[in-house]
PDB file of C-alpha atoms in Angstrom:
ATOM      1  CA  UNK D 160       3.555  17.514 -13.803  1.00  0.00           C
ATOM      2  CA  UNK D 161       0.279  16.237 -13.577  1.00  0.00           C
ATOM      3  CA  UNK D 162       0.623  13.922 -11.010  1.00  0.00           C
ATOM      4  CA  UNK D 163      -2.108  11.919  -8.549  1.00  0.00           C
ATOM      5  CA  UNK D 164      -2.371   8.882  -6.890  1.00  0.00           C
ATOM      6  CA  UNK D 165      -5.099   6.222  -7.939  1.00  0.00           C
ATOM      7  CA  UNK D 166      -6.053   3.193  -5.275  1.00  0.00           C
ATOM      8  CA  UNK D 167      -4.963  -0.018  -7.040  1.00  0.00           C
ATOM      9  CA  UNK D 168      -8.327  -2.180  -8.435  1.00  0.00           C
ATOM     10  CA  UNK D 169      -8.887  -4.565 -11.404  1.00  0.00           C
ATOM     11  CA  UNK D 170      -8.448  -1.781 -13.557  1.00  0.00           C
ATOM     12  CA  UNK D 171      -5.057  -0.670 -13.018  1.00  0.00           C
ATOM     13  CA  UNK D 172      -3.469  -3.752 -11.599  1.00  0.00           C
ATOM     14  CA  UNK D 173      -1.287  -4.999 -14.679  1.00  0.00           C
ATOM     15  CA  UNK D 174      -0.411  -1.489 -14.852  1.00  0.00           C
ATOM     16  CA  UNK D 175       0.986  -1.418 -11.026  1.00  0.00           C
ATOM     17  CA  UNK D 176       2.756  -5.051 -11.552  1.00  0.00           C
ATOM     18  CA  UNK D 177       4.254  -3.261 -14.743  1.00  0.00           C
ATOM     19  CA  UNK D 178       6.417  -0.765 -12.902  1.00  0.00           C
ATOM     20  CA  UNK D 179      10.286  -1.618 -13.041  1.00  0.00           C
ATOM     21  CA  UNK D 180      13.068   0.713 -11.070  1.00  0.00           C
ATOM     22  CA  UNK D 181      16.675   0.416 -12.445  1.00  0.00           C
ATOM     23  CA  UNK D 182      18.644  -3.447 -11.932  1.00  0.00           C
ATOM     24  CA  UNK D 183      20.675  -0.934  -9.401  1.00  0.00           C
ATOM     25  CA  UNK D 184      18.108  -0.466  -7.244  1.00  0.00           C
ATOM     26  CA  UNK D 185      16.629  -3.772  -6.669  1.00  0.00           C
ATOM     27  CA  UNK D 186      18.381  -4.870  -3.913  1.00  0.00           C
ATOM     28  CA  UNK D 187      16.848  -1.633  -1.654  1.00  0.00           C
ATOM     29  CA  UNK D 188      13.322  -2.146  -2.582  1.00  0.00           C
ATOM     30  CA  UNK D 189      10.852  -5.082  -3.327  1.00  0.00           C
ATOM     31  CA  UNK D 190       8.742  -5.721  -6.626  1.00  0.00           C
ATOM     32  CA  UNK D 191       5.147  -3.983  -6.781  1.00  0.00           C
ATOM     33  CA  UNK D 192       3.560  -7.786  -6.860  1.00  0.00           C
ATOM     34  CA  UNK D 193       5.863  -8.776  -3.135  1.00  0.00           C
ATOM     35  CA  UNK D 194       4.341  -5.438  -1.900  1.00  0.00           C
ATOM     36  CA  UNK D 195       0.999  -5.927  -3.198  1.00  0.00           C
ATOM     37  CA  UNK D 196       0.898  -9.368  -1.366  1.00  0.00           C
ATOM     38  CA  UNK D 197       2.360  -8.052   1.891  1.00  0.00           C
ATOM     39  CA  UNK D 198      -0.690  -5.214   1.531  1.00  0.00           C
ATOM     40  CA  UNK D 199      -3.419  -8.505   0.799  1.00  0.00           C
ATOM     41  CA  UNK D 200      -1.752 -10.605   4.218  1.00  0.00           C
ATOM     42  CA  UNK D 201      -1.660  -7.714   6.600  1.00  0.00           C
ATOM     43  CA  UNK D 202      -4.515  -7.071   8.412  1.00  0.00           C
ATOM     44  CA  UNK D 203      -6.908  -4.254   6.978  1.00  0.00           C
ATOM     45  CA  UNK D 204      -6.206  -0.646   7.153  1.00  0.00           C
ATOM     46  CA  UNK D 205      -2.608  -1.191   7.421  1.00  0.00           C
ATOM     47  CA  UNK D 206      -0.805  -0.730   3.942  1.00  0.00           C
ATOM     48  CA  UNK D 207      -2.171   1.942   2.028  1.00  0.00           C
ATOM     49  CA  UNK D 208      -0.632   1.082  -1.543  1.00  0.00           C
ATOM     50  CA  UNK D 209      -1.557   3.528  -4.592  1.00  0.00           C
ATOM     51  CA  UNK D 210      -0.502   3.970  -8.157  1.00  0.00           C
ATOM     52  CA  UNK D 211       1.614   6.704  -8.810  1.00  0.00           C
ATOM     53  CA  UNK D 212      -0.019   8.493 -12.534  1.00  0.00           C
ATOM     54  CA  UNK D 213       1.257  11.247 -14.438  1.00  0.00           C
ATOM     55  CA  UNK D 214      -1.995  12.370 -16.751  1.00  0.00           C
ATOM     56  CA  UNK D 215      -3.023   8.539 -17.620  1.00  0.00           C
ATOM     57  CA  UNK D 216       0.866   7.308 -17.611  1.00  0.00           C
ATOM     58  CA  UNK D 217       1.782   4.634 -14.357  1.00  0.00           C
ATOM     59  CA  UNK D 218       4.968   6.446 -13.309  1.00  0.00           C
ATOM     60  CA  UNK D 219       5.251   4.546  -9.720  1.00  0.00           C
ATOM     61  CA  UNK D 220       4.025   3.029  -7.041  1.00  0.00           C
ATOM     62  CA  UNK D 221       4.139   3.613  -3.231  1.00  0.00           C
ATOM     63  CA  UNK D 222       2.985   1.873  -0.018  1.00  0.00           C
ATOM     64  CA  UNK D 223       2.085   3.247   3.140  1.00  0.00           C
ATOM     65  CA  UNK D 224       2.052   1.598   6.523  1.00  0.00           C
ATOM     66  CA  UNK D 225      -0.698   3.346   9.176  1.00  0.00           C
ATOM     67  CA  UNK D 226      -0.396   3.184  12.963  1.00  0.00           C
ATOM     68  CA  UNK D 227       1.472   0.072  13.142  1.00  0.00           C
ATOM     69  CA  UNK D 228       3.143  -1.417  16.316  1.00  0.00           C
ATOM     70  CA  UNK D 229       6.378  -0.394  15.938  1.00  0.00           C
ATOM     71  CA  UNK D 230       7.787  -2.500  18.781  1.00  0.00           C
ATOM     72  CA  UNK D 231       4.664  -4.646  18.939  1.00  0.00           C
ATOM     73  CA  UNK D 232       4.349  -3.635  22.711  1.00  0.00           C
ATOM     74  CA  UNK D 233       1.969  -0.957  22.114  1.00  0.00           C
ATOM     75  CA  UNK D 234       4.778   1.451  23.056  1.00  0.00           C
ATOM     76  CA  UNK D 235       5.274   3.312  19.983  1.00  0.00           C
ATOM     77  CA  UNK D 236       2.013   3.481  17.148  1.00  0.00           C
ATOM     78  CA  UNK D 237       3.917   4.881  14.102  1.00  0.00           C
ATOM     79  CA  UNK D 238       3.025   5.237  10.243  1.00  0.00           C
ATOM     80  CA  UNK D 239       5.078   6.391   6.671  1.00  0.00           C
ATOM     81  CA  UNK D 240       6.480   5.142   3.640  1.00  0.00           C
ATOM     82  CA  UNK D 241       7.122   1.742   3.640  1.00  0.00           C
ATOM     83  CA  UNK D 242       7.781   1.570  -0.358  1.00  0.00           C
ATOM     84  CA  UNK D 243       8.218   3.797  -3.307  1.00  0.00           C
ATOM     85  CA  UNK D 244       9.110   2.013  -6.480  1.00  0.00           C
ATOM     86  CA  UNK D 245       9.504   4.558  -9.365  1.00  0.00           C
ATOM     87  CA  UNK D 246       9.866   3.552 -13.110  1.00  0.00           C
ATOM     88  CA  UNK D 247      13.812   3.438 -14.322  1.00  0.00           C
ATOM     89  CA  UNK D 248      12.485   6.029 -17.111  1.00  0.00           C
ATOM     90  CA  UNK D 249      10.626   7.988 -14.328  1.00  0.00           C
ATOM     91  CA  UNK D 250      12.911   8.803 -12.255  1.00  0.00           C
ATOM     92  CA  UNK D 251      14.770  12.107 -11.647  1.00  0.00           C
ATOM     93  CA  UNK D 252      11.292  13.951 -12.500  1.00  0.00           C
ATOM     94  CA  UNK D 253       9.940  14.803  -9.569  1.00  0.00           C
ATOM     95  CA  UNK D 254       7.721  11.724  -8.639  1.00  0.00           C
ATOM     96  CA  UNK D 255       9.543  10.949  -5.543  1.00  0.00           C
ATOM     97  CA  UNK D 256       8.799  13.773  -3.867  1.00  0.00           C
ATOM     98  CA  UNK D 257       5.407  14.117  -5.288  1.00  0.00           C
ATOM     99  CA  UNK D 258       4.869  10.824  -3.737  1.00  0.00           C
ATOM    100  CA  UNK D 259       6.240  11.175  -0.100  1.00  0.00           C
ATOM    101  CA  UNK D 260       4.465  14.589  -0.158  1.00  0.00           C
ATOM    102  CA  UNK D 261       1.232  12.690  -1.077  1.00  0.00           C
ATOM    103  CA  UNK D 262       1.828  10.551   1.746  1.00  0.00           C
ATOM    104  CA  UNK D 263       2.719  13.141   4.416  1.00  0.00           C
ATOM    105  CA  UNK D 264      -0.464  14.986   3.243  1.00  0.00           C
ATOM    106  CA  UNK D 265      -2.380  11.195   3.592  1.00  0.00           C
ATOM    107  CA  UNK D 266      -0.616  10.980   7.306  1.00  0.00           C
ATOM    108  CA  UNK D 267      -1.591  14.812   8.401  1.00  0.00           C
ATOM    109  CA  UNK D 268      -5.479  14.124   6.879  1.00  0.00           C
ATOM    110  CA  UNK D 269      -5.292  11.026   9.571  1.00  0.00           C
ATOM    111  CA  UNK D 270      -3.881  13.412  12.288  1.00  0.00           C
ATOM    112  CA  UNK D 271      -0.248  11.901  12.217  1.00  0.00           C
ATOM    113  CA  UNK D 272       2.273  13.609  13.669  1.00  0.00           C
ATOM    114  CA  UNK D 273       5.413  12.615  12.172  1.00  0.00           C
ATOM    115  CA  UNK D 274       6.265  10.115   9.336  1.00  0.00           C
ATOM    116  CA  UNK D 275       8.567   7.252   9.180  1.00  0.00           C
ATOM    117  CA  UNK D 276      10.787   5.963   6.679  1.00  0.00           C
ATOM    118  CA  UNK D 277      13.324   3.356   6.616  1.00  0.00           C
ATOM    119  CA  UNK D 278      16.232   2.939   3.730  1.00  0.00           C
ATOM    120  CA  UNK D 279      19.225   0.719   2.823  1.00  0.00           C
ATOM    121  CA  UNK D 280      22.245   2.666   3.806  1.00  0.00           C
ATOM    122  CA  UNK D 281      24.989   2.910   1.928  1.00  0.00           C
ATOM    123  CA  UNK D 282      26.588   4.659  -1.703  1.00  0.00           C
ATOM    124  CA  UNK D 283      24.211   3.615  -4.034  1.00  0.00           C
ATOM    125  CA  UNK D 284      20.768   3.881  -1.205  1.00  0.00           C
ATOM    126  CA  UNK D 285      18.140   6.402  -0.938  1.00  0.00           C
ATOM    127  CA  UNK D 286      19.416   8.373   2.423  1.00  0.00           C
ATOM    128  CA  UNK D 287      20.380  11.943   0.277  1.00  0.00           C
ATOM    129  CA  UNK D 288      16.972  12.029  -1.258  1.00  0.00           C
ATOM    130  CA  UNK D 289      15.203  11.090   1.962  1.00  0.00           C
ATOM    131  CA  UNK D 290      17.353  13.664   4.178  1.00  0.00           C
ATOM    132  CA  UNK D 291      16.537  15.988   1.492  1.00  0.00           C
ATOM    133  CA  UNK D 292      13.270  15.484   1.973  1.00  0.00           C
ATOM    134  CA  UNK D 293      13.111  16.529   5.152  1.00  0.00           C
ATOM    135  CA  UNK D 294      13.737  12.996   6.799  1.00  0.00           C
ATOM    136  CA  UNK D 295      16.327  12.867   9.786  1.00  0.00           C
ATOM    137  CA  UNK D 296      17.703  10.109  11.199  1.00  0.00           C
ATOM    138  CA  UNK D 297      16.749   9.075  14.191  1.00  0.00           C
ATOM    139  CA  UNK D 298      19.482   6.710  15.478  1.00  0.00           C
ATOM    140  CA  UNK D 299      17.298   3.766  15.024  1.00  0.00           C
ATOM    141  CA  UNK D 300      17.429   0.849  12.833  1.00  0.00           C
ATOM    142  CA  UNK D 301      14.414  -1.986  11.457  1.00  0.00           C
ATOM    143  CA  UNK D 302      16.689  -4.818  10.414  1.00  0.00           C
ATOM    144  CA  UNK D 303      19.408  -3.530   8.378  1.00  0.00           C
ATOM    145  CA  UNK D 304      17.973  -0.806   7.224  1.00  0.00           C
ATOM    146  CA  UNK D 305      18.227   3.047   8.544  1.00  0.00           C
ATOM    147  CA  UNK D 306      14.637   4.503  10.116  1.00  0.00           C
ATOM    148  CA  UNK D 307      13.941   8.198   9.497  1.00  0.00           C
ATOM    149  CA  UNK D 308      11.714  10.306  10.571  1.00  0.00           C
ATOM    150  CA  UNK D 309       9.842  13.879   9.095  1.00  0.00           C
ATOM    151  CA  UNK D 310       8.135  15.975  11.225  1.00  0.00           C
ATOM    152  CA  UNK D 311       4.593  16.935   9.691  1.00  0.00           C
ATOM    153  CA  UNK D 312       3.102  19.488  12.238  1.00  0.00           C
ATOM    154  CA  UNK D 313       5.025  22.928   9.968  1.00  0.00           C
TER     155      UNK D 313
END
């Protein structure tokens, strides 16, 4: 694999909106363009969304969120994943966990601590390939979904 991540521009937009995951899987995550948009509305600095390319093949997509008010009391500053779309043709390669790798390297450049996740829970979610990731829960939930956390200071 001959993976890297490349900062969405002009260039590689239509290739970004391109990436599809499996029917099965779009209840759990949303669209590139919906994340894309929620990156444009938030203030600066906060989403960190990059292409996911394998040589000069799209392959993904992820999203990071950075220091956010988790509470929005100023209480707890957290960041992590907040998406990770991989191609239905991708997936089962690898890519995943090149890309939450790429982001826990991202968070420990920054000086993060830990990284957060949050996932759909249920049969057909992501909670086995987040746990095996490192991920543990943390008894916590953001809506209906199940938060996560991986400890980055090993």
């Amino acid at each position: 694999m001959t993976a890297h991540l490349e900062e969405i521009t002009p260039r590689n937009l239509e290739a970004a909106l391109a990436i599809r995951i499996r029917p099965d899987q779009e209840h759990a995550v949303e669209p590139v363009a919906h994340s894309l948009a929620e990156a444009y509305v938030h203030r600066a600095g906060l989403a960190w969304p990059r292409l996911i390319v394998d040589g000069d093949r799209p392959v993904g997509f992820l999203m990071a969120f950075l220091d956010i008010d988790w509470r929005e009391d100023g209480s707890a500053i957290r960041s992590g994943l907040w998406r990770l779309n991989i191609a239905a043709e991708e997936q089962g390669k690898g890519y995943g966990r090149f890309a939450v790798d790429s982001v826990a390297a991202e968070l420990r450049r920054r000086g993060a601590k830990e990284m957060y996740v949050t996932w759909h829970p249920g049969p057909d979610g992501p909670e086995e390939f987040y746990l095996r990731l490192g991920f543990r829960k943390n008894g916590e939930t953001s809506g209906d979904q199940t938060v996560g956390v991986r400890d980055l200071t090993w």
